[in-house]
mmCIF file of C-alpha atoms in Angstrom:
data_model
loop_
_atom_site.group_PDB
_atom_site.id
_atom_site.type_symbol
_atom_site.label_atom_id
_atom_site.label_comp_id
_atom_site.label_asym_id
_atom_site.label_seq_id
_atom_site.Cartn_x
_atom_site.Cartn_y
_atom_site.Cartn_z
ATOM 1 C CA MET A 1 -16.006 -68.179 3.270
ATOM 2 C CA ASN A 2 -15.983 -67.228 6.864
ATOM 3 C CA MET A 3 -13.928 -64.332 5.803
ATOM 4 C CA ASP A 4 -16.560 -63.193 3.220
ATOM 5 C CA ALA A 5 -19.165 -63.598 5.979
ATOM 6 C CA ALA A 6 -17.233 -61.575 8.348
ATOM 7 C CA MET A 7 -16.613 -58.777 5.814
ATOM 8 C CA ARG A 8 -20.468 -58.756 5.023
ATOM 9 C CA GLY A 9 -21.165 -58.556 8.670
ATOM 10 C CA GLY A 10 -18.624 -55.754 9.233
ATOM 11 C CA ARG A 11 -20.063 -53.747 6.282
ATOM 12 C CA LEU A 12 -23.774 -54.259 7.698
ATOM 13 C CA ARG A 13 -22.567 -53.068 11.143
ATOM 14 C CA ALA A 14 -20.970 -50.083 9.574
ATOM 15 C CA ARG A 15 -24.193 -49.224 7.730
ATOM 16 C CA ARG A 16 -26.219 -49.600 10.870
ATOM 17 C CA ALA A 17 -23.823 -47.362 12.894
ATOM 18 C CA ALA A 18 -23.986 -44.761 10.051
ATOM 19 C CA LYS A 19 -27.678 -44.811 9.883
ATOM 20 C CA GLY A 20 -27.864 -44.502 13.604
ATOM 21 C CA SER A 21 -25.671 -41.502 13.767
ATOM 22 C CA VAL A 22 -27.398 -39.801 10.908
ATOM 23 C CA THR A 23 -30.802 -40.446 12.516
ATOM 24 C CA GLU A 24 -29.517 -39.331 16.034
ATOM 25 C CA GLY A 25 -28.220 -36.052 14.485
ATOM 26 C CA ALA A 26 -31.614 -35.431 12.607
ATOM 27 C CA ALA A 27 -33.472 -35.933 15.807
ATOM 28 C CA LYS A 28 -31.124 -33.667 17.782
ATOM 29 C CA ALA A 29 -31.389 -30.933 15.234
ATOM 30 C CA GLY A 30 -35.323 -31.315 15.060
ATOM 31 C CA LEU A 31 -35.728 -31.254 18.820
ATOM 32 C CA THR A 32 -33.472 -28.148 19.130
ATOM 33 C CA ALA A 33 -35.479 -26.387 16.285
ATOM 34 C CA ARG A 34 -38.797 -27.223 18.123
ATOM 35 C CA GLY A 35 -37.361 -25.975 21.297
ATOM 36 C CA VAL A 36 -36.358 -22.552 19.806
ATOM 37 C CA ILE A 37 -40.014 -22.043 18.538
ATOM 38 C CA TYR A 38 -41.606 -22.761 21.744
ATOM 39 C CA VAL A 39 -39.317 -20.548 23.779
ATOM 40 C CA LEU A 40 -39.953 -17.670 21.384
ATOM 41 C CA VAL A 41 -43.807 -18.280 21.210
ATOM 42 C CA GLY A 42 -43.741 -18.321 25.008
ATOM 43 C CA ILE A 43 -41.675 -15.125 25.376
ATOM 44 C CA LEU A 44 -44.124 -13.403 22.927
ATOM 45 C CA ALA A 45 -47.208 -14.525 24.767
ATOM 46 C CA ILE A 46 -45.644 -13.249 28.080
ATOM 47 C CA GLN A 47 -45.005 -9.843 26.289
ATOM 48 C CA ILE A 48 -48.655 -9.836 25.097
ATOM 49 C CA ALA A 49 -49.741 -10.445 28.769
ATOM 50 C CA PHE A 50 -48.075 -7.317 29.960
ATOM 51 C CA GLY A 51 -49.263 -5.286 26.975
ATOM 52 C CA GLU A 52 -45.834 -5.103 25.355
ATOM 53 C CA GLY A 53 -46.193 -7.548 22.587
ATOM 54 C CA HIS A 54 -46.123 -6.287 18.988
ATOM 55 C CA ARG A 55 -45.978 -9.685 17.435
ATOM 56 C CA GLN A 56 -48.319 -12.710 17.320
ATOM 57 C CA ALA A 57 -47.549 -15.460 19.741
ATOM 58 C CA ASP A 58 -47.356 -18.211 17.147
ATOM 59 C CA ARG A 59 -44.916 -19.720 14.669
ATOM 60 C CA GLY A 60 -45.232 -16.783 12.379
ATOM 61 C CA GLY A 61 -44.464 -14.264 15.137
ATOM 62 C CA ALA A 62 -41.522 -16.482 16.203
ATOM 63 C CA LEU A 63 -40.082 -16.457 12.606
ATOM 64 C CA GLU A 64 -40.430 -12.626 12.446
ATOM 65 C CA GLU A 65 -38.622 -12.309 15.803
ATOM 66 C CA ILE A 66 -35.766 -14.337 14.369
ATOM 67 C CA ALA A 67 -35.691 -12.506 11.190
ATOM 68 C CA ALA A 68 -35.259 -9.220 13.022
ATOM 69 C CA LYS A 69 -32.057 -10.267 14.777
ATOM 70 C CA PRO A 70 -28.640 -10.069 13.396
ATOM 71 C CA PHE A 71 -27.785 -12.977 11.178
ATOM 72 C CA GLY A 72 -31.570 -13.793 11.161
ATOM 73 C CA ALA A 73 -31.681 -15.205 7.696
ATOM 74 C CA VAL A 74 -28.997 -17.644 8.627
ATOM 75 C CA LEU A 75 -30.828 -18.606 11.706
ATOM 76 C CA LEU A 76 -33.979 -19.183 9.722
ATOM 77 C CA TRP A 77 -32.327 -21.581 7.316
ATOM 78 C CA ALA A 78 -30.727 -23.376 10.182
ATOM 79 C CA LEU A 79 -34.193 -23.619 11.866
ATOM 80 C CA GLY A 80 -35.782 -24.894 8.759
ATOM 81 C CA ALA A 81 -32.958 -27.547 8.298
ATOM 82 C CA GLY A 82 -33.494 -28.622 11.818
ATOM 83 C CA LEU A 83 -37.083 -29.144 11.282
ATOM 84 C CA VAL A 84 -36.356 -31.095 8.051
ATOM 85 C CA GLY A 85 -34.282 -33.430 10.308
ATOM 86 C CA MET A 86 -37.159 -33.757 12.731
ATOM 87 C CA ALA A 87 -39.447 -34.833 9.833
ATOM 88 C CA LEU A 88 -36.799 -37.352 8.438
ATOM 89 C CA TRP A 89 -36.468 -38.700 12.072
ATOM 90 C CA ARG A 90 -40.188 -39.384 12.269
ATOM 91 C CA LEU A 91 -40.114 -40.856 8.796
ATOM 92 C CA SER A 92 -37.501 -43.330 9.882
ATOM 93 C CA GLU A 93 -39.389 -44.349 12.958
ATOM 94 C CA ALA A 94 -42.516 -44.881 10.681
ATOM 95 C CA VAL A 95 -40.568 -47.067 8.242
ATOM 96 C CA PHE A 96 -38.221 -48.873 10.501
ATOM 97 C CA GLY A 97 -39.739 -48.501 13.990
ATOM 98 C CA ALA A 98 -38.815 -46.350 16.970
ATOM 99 C CA ALA A 99 -36.554 -47.084 19.798
ATOM 100 C CA GLY A 100 -37.821 -49.328 22.524
ATOM 101 C CA GLN A 101 -39.410 -52.676 22.851
ATOM 102 C CA ASP A 102 -42.765 -51.726 21.153
ATOM 103 C CA GLY A 103 -41.148 -49.274 18.815
ATOM 104 C CA GLY A 104 -42.309 -51.297 15.836
ATOM 105 C CA ALA A 105 -45.932 -51.527 16.840
ATOM 106 C CA ALA A 106 -48.384 -50.353 14.095
ATOM 107 C CA ARG A 107 -49.886 -47.778 16.360
ATOM 108 C CA LYS A 108 -46.536 -46.044 16.929
ATOM 109 C CA ARG A 109 -45.600 -46.300 13.233
ATOM 110 C CA LEU A 110 -48.818 -44.578 12.380
ATOM 111 C CA LEU A 111 -48.200 -41.808 15.025
ATOM 112 C CA SER A 112 -44.624 -41.263 13.733
ATOM 113 C CA ALA A 113 -46.066 -41.003 10.111
ATOM 114 C CA VAL A 114 -48.440 -38.329 11.256
ATOM 115 C CA ARG A 115 -45.711 -36.443 13.057
ATOM 116 C CA CYS A 116 -43.519 -36.701 9.836
ATOM 117 C CA VAL A 117 -46.328 -35.083 7.752
ATOM 118 C CA PHE A 118 -46.763 -32.387 10.493
ATOM 119 C CA TYR A 119 -43.024 -31.409 10.800
ATOM 120 C CA ALA A 120 -42.664 -31.572 7.040
ATOM 121 C CA PHE A 121 -45.309 -28.983 6.741
ATOM 122 C CA VAL A 122 -43.733 -26.896 9.451
ATOM 123 C CA ALA A 123 -40.408 -27.124 7.905
ATOM 124 C CA TYR A 124 -41.764 -26.005 4.493
ATOM 125 C CA SER A 125 -43.388 -22.996 6.054
ATOM 126 C CA VAL A 126 -40.171 -22.067 7.917
ATOM 127 C CA LEU A 127 -38.120 -22.464 4.693
ATOM 128 C CA SER A 128 -40.575 -20.684 2.570
ATOM 129 C CA PHE A 129 -40.375 -17.704 5.113
ATOM 130 C CA ALA A 130 -36.565 -17.890 4.974
ATOM 131 C CA ALA A 131 -36.668 -17.762 1.268
ATOM 132 C CA GLY A 132 -39.141 -14.675 1.303
ATOM 133 C CA SER A 133 -42.043 -16.342 -0.109
ATOM 134 C CA GLY A 134 -44.269 -16.404 2.865
ATOM 135 C CA GLY A 135 -44.744 -19.134 5.483
ATOM 136 C CA GLY A 136 -45.184 -16.776 8.365
ATOM 137 C CA SER A 137 -48.803 -16.109 7.949
ATOM 138 C CA SER A 138 -51.061 -15.774 11.125
ATOM 139 C CA SER A 139 -52.134 -19.050 12.709
ATOM 140 C CA ASP A 140 -55.412 -17.365 13.619
ATOM 141 C CA LYS A 141 -56.364 -16.629 9.796
ATOM 142 C CA GLN A 142 -55.228 -19.993 8.829
ATOM 143 C CA SER A 143 -57.490 -21.479 11.320
ATOM 144 C CA ARG A 144 -60.452 -19.487 10.293
ATOM 145 C CA ASP A 145 -59.963 -20.076 6.726
ATOM 146 C CA VAL A 146 -59.560 -23.693 6.987
ATOM 147 C CA THR A 147 -62.698 -23.983 9.181
ATOM 148 C CA ALA A 148 -64.794 -21.811 6.744
ATOM 149 C CA ARG A 149 -63.780 -24.137 3.691
ATOM 150 C CA VAL A 150 -64.600 -27.251 5.765
ATOM 151 C CA LEU A 151 -67.856 -25.976 6.999
ATOM 152 C CA GLU A 152 -68.946 -25.327 3.318
ATOM 153 C CA VAL A 153 -68.630 -29.040 2.388
ATOM 154 C CA PRO A 154 -71.430 -31.578 3.073
ATOM 155 C CA GLY A 155 -71.227 -32.697 6.673
ATOM 156 C CA GLY A 156 -68.693 -29.810 7.352
ATOM 157 C CA GLN A 157 -70.118 -29.193 10.929
ATOM 158 C CA TRP A 158 -69.539 -32.769 11.929
ATOM 159 C CA ILE A 159 -66.102 -32.832 10.354
ATOM 160 C CA VAL A 160 -64.983 -29.541 12.304
ATOM 161 C CA GLY A 161 -66.682 -30.783 15.488
ATOM 162 C CA LEU A 162 -65.042 -34.138 15.455
ATOM 163 C CA GLY A 163 -61.657 -32.615 14.526
ATOM 164 C CA GLY A 164 -62.101 -30.307 17.503
ATOM 165 C CA VAL A 165 -62.887 -33.125 19.774
ATOM 166 C CA GLY A 166 -59.928 -35.014 18.541
ATOM 167 C CA ILE A 167 -57.731 -31.914 19.324
ATOM 168 C CA ILE A 168 -59.115 -31.868 22.886
ATOM 169 C CA VAL A 169 -58.372 -35.556 23.264
ATOM 170 C CA ALA A 170 -54.828 -35.034 21.964
ATOM 171 C CA GLY A 171 -54.447 -32.148 24.425
ATOM 172 C CA VAL A 172 -55.603 -34.192 27.351
ATOM 173 C CA TRP A 173 -53.320 -37.110 26.254
ATOM 174 C CA ILE A 174 -50.312 -34.835 26.033
ATOM 175 C CA GLY A 175 -50.904 -33.311 29.425
ATOM 176 C CA ALA A 176 -51.709 -36.535 31.170
ATOM 177 C CA ARG A 177 -48.599 -38.238 29.668
ATOM 178 C CA ALA A 178 -46.458 -35.294 30.779
ATOM 179 C CA VAL A 179 -47.735 -35.391 34.296
ATOM 180 C CA MET A 180 -47.184 -39.033 34.551
ATOM 181 C CA ARG A 181 -43.647 -38.630 33.156
ATOM 182 C CA LYS A 182 -44.051 -40.947 30.493
ATOM 183 C CA TYR A 183 -41.236 -39.315 28.583
ATOM 184 C CA HIS A 184 -38.747 -41.226 31.009
ATOM 185 C CA LYS A 185 -38.765 -44.235 28.960
ATOM 186 C CA HIS A 186 -37.471 -42.365 26.031
ATOM 187 C CA MET A 187 -34.541 -40.646 27.931
ATOM 188 C CA LYS A 188 -31.173 -41.727 29.057
ATOM 189 C CA LEU A 189 -31.753 -41.058 32.776
ATOM 190 C CA GLY A 190 -28.538 -42.790 33.706
ATOM 191 C CA GLY A 191 -26.525 -39.923 32.215
ATOM 192 C CA MET A 192 -28.163 -37.258 34.265
ATOM 193 C CA THR A 193 -27.220 -36.059 37.696
ATOM 194 C CA ARG A 194 -29.984 -35.802 40.267
ATOM 195 C CA ALA A 195 -30.197 -31.941 39.938
ATOM 196 C CA THR A 196 -30.339 -32.278 35.998
ATOM 197 C CA ARG A 197 -33.104 -34.963 36.308
ATOM 198 C CA ARG A 198 -35.097 -32.659 38.635
ATOM 199 C CA ALA A 199 -34.736 -29.759 36.138
ATOM 200 C CA VAL A 200 -35.744 -31.976 33.290
ATOM 201 C CA ASP A 201 -38.885 -33.208 35.208
ATOM 202 C CA ILE A 202 -39.826 -29.476 36.033
ATOM 203 C CA SER A 203 -39.621 -28.623 32.313
ATOM 204 C CA GLY A 204 -41.100 -31.803 30.968
ATOM 205 C CA VAL A 205 -44.155 -31.854 33.454
ATOM 206 C CA GLY A 206 -44.735 -28.153 33.393
ATOM 207 C CA GLY A 207 -44.185 -27.696 29.711
ATOM 208 C CA GLY A 208 -46.202 -30.846 28.564
ATOM 209 C CA ALA A 209 -49.189 -29.770 30.754
ATOM 210 C CA ALA A 210 -49.143 -26.171 29.435
ATOM 211 C CA ARG A 211 -48.963 -27.535 25.831
ATOM 212 C CA GLY A 212 -51.854 -30.013 26.475
ATOM 213 C CA VAL A 213 -53.909 -27.210 27.833
ATOM 214 C CA VAL A 214 -53.344 -24.983 24.779
ATOM 215 C CA PHE A 215 -54.335 -28.025 22.502
ATOM 216 C CA ALA A 216 -57.317 -28.634 24.568
ATOM 217 C CA ALA A 217 -58.378 -25.008 24.415
ATOM 218 C CA ALA A 218 -57.869 -24.687 20.584
ATOM 219 C CA GLY A 219 -60.033 -27.804 20.104
ATOM 220 C CA ALA A 220 -62.792 -26.426 22.204
ATOM 221 C CA PHE A 221 -62.864 -23.307 20.045
ATOM 222 C CA ALA A 222 -63.047 -25.423 16.995
ATOM 223 C CA VAL A 223 -66.085 -27.351 18.481
ATOM 224 C CA ARG A 224 -67.756 -24.088 19.294
ATOM 225 C CA ALA A 225 -67.216 -22.989 15.781
ATOM 226 C CA ALA A 226 -68.843 -26.114 14.417
ATOM 227 C CA VAL A 227 -71.793 -25.921 16.739
ATOM 228 C CA ASP A 228 -72.392 -22.210 16.062
ATOM 229 C CA TYR A 229 -71.616 -22.608 12.327
ATOM 230 C CA GLU A 230 -69.264 -19.569 12.735
ATOM 231 C CA PRO A 231 -65.691 -20.090 11.376
ATOM 232 C CA ASP A 232 -64.596 -16.803 13.081
ATOM 233 C CA LYS A 233 -64.956 -18.563 16.421
ATOM 234 C CA ALA A 234 -62.124 -21.016 15.506
ATOM 235 C CA LYS A 235 -58.808 -19.818 16.933
ATOM 236 C CA GLY A 236 -55.208 -20.317 15.918
ATOM 237 C CA LEU A 237 -52.353 -20.480 18.524
ATOM 238 C CA ASP A 238 -52.104 -16.667 19.008
ATOM 239 C CA ASP A 239 -55.886 -16.134 19.527
ATOM 240 C CA THR A 240 -56.073 -19.306 21.832
ATOM 241 C CA LEU A 241 -53.109 -17.902 24.103
ATOM 242 C CA ARG A 242 -54.796 -14.441 24.096
ATOM 243 C CA SER A 243 -58.229 -15.944 25.273
ATOM 244 C CA PHE A 244 -56.492 -16.974 28.582
ATOM 245 C CA ALA A 245 -55.988 -13.379 29.498
ATOM 246 C CA GLN A 246 -59.756 -12.830 29.111
ATOM 247 C CA THR A 247 -60.693 -15.280 31.771
ATOM 248 C CA PRO A 248 -61.386 -14.203 35.317
ATOM 249 C CA ALA A 249 -57.756 -14.973 36.202
ATOM 250 C CA GLY A 250 -56.770 -12.288 33.803
ATOM 251 C CA PRO A 251 -53.308 -11.778 32.078
ATOM 252 C CA TRP A 252 -51.781 -13.903 34.882
ATOM 253 C CA LEU A 253 -53.213 -17.097 33.471
ATOM 254 C CA LEU A 254 -51.751 -16.253 30.053
ATOM 255 C CA VAL A 255 -48.391 -15.687 31.902
ATOM 256 C CA VAL A 256 -48.588 -19.121 33.626
ATOM 257 C CA VAL A 257 -49.263 -20.900 30.384
ATOM 258 C CA ALA A 258 -46.766 -18.859 28.289
ATOM 259 C CA MET A 259 -44.094 -19.827 30.963
ATOM 260 C CA GLY A 260 -45.126 -23.362 30.549
ATOM 261 C CA LEU A 261 -44.539 -23.162 26.729
ATOM 262 C CA VAL A 262 -40.980 -21.719 27.446
ATOM 263 C CA LEU A 263 -40.407 -24.781 29.771
ATOM 264 C CA PHE A 264 -41.517 -27.090 26.995
ATOM 265 C CA GLY A 265 -38.948 -25.492 24.744
ATOM 266 C CA LEU A 266 -36.348 -25.969 27.391
ATOM 267 C CA PHE A 267 -37.557 -29.651 27.694
ATOM 268 C CA SER A 268 -37.128 -30.029 23.985
ATOM 269 C CA PHE A 269 -33.432 -28.940 24.340
ATOM 270 C CA ALA A 270 -33.109 -31.580 27.134
ATOM 271 C CA MET A 271 -34.553 -34.246 24.811
ATOM 272 C CA ALA A 272 -32.062 -33.167 22.056
ATOM 273 C CA ARG A 273 -29.385 -34.020 24.542
ATOM 274 C CA TRP A 274 -30.689 -37.126 26.373
ATOM 275 C CA ARG A 275 -33.406 -38.745 24.252
ATOM 276 C CA ARG A 276 -32.900 -42.329 23.020
ATOM 277 C CA VAL A 277 -33.212 -42.446 19.091
#
């Protein structure tokens, strides 16, 4: 009987180990894919700031940039597979709880479920683009079309306005958590040298702050579109980034924000290496 119990315990530990390695692999692939997209979007935005950009600084532009490279089709499928891994990792967190003491809290499970849906959509769009059936359409057009449809329903202005406020709050939350280095609790800091940790903090704080600013700006444009009842005033990622060049600071503000997005991409690579899953 003791031998049977030992065998059952061994099988259970083996399943847990396998599940852990699969989940960790999915998380690493997903974070790496996210990093690639952010680095490319940031580079495209820098090119736009200097008047050299010919693609949109959003996911569609990043996919077109990859497709134009040697073995681009293979890279696109790999990117899509990585994002599927990201969605599956977030799904596992929603179902089983995330790493950490409060990983099983209802709030964190719900947030993981939202992230799962988001990355599943992103993965679908990338795989659709790789298959040649679209998926790389302009974020600006998508934003305007969605805003126009929502404004037509009863209470549409309130829905768009509250959605915009929610995006602003999310942007502030993302930026604040980055500045406060909240990501430390998710990382294996003991495995880093002092120089590596300093580099990770530069990319994490700078990248997270830039990402938060972009979110907040996009939310502000959505609120403006709702107040003025003009869907064309809603902006996707590309138009939001271009708007920074239209401020008194000029193209240099866009350069700073774009460099921040590149940093966030590099931070995603660091997370793929050192994040606890």
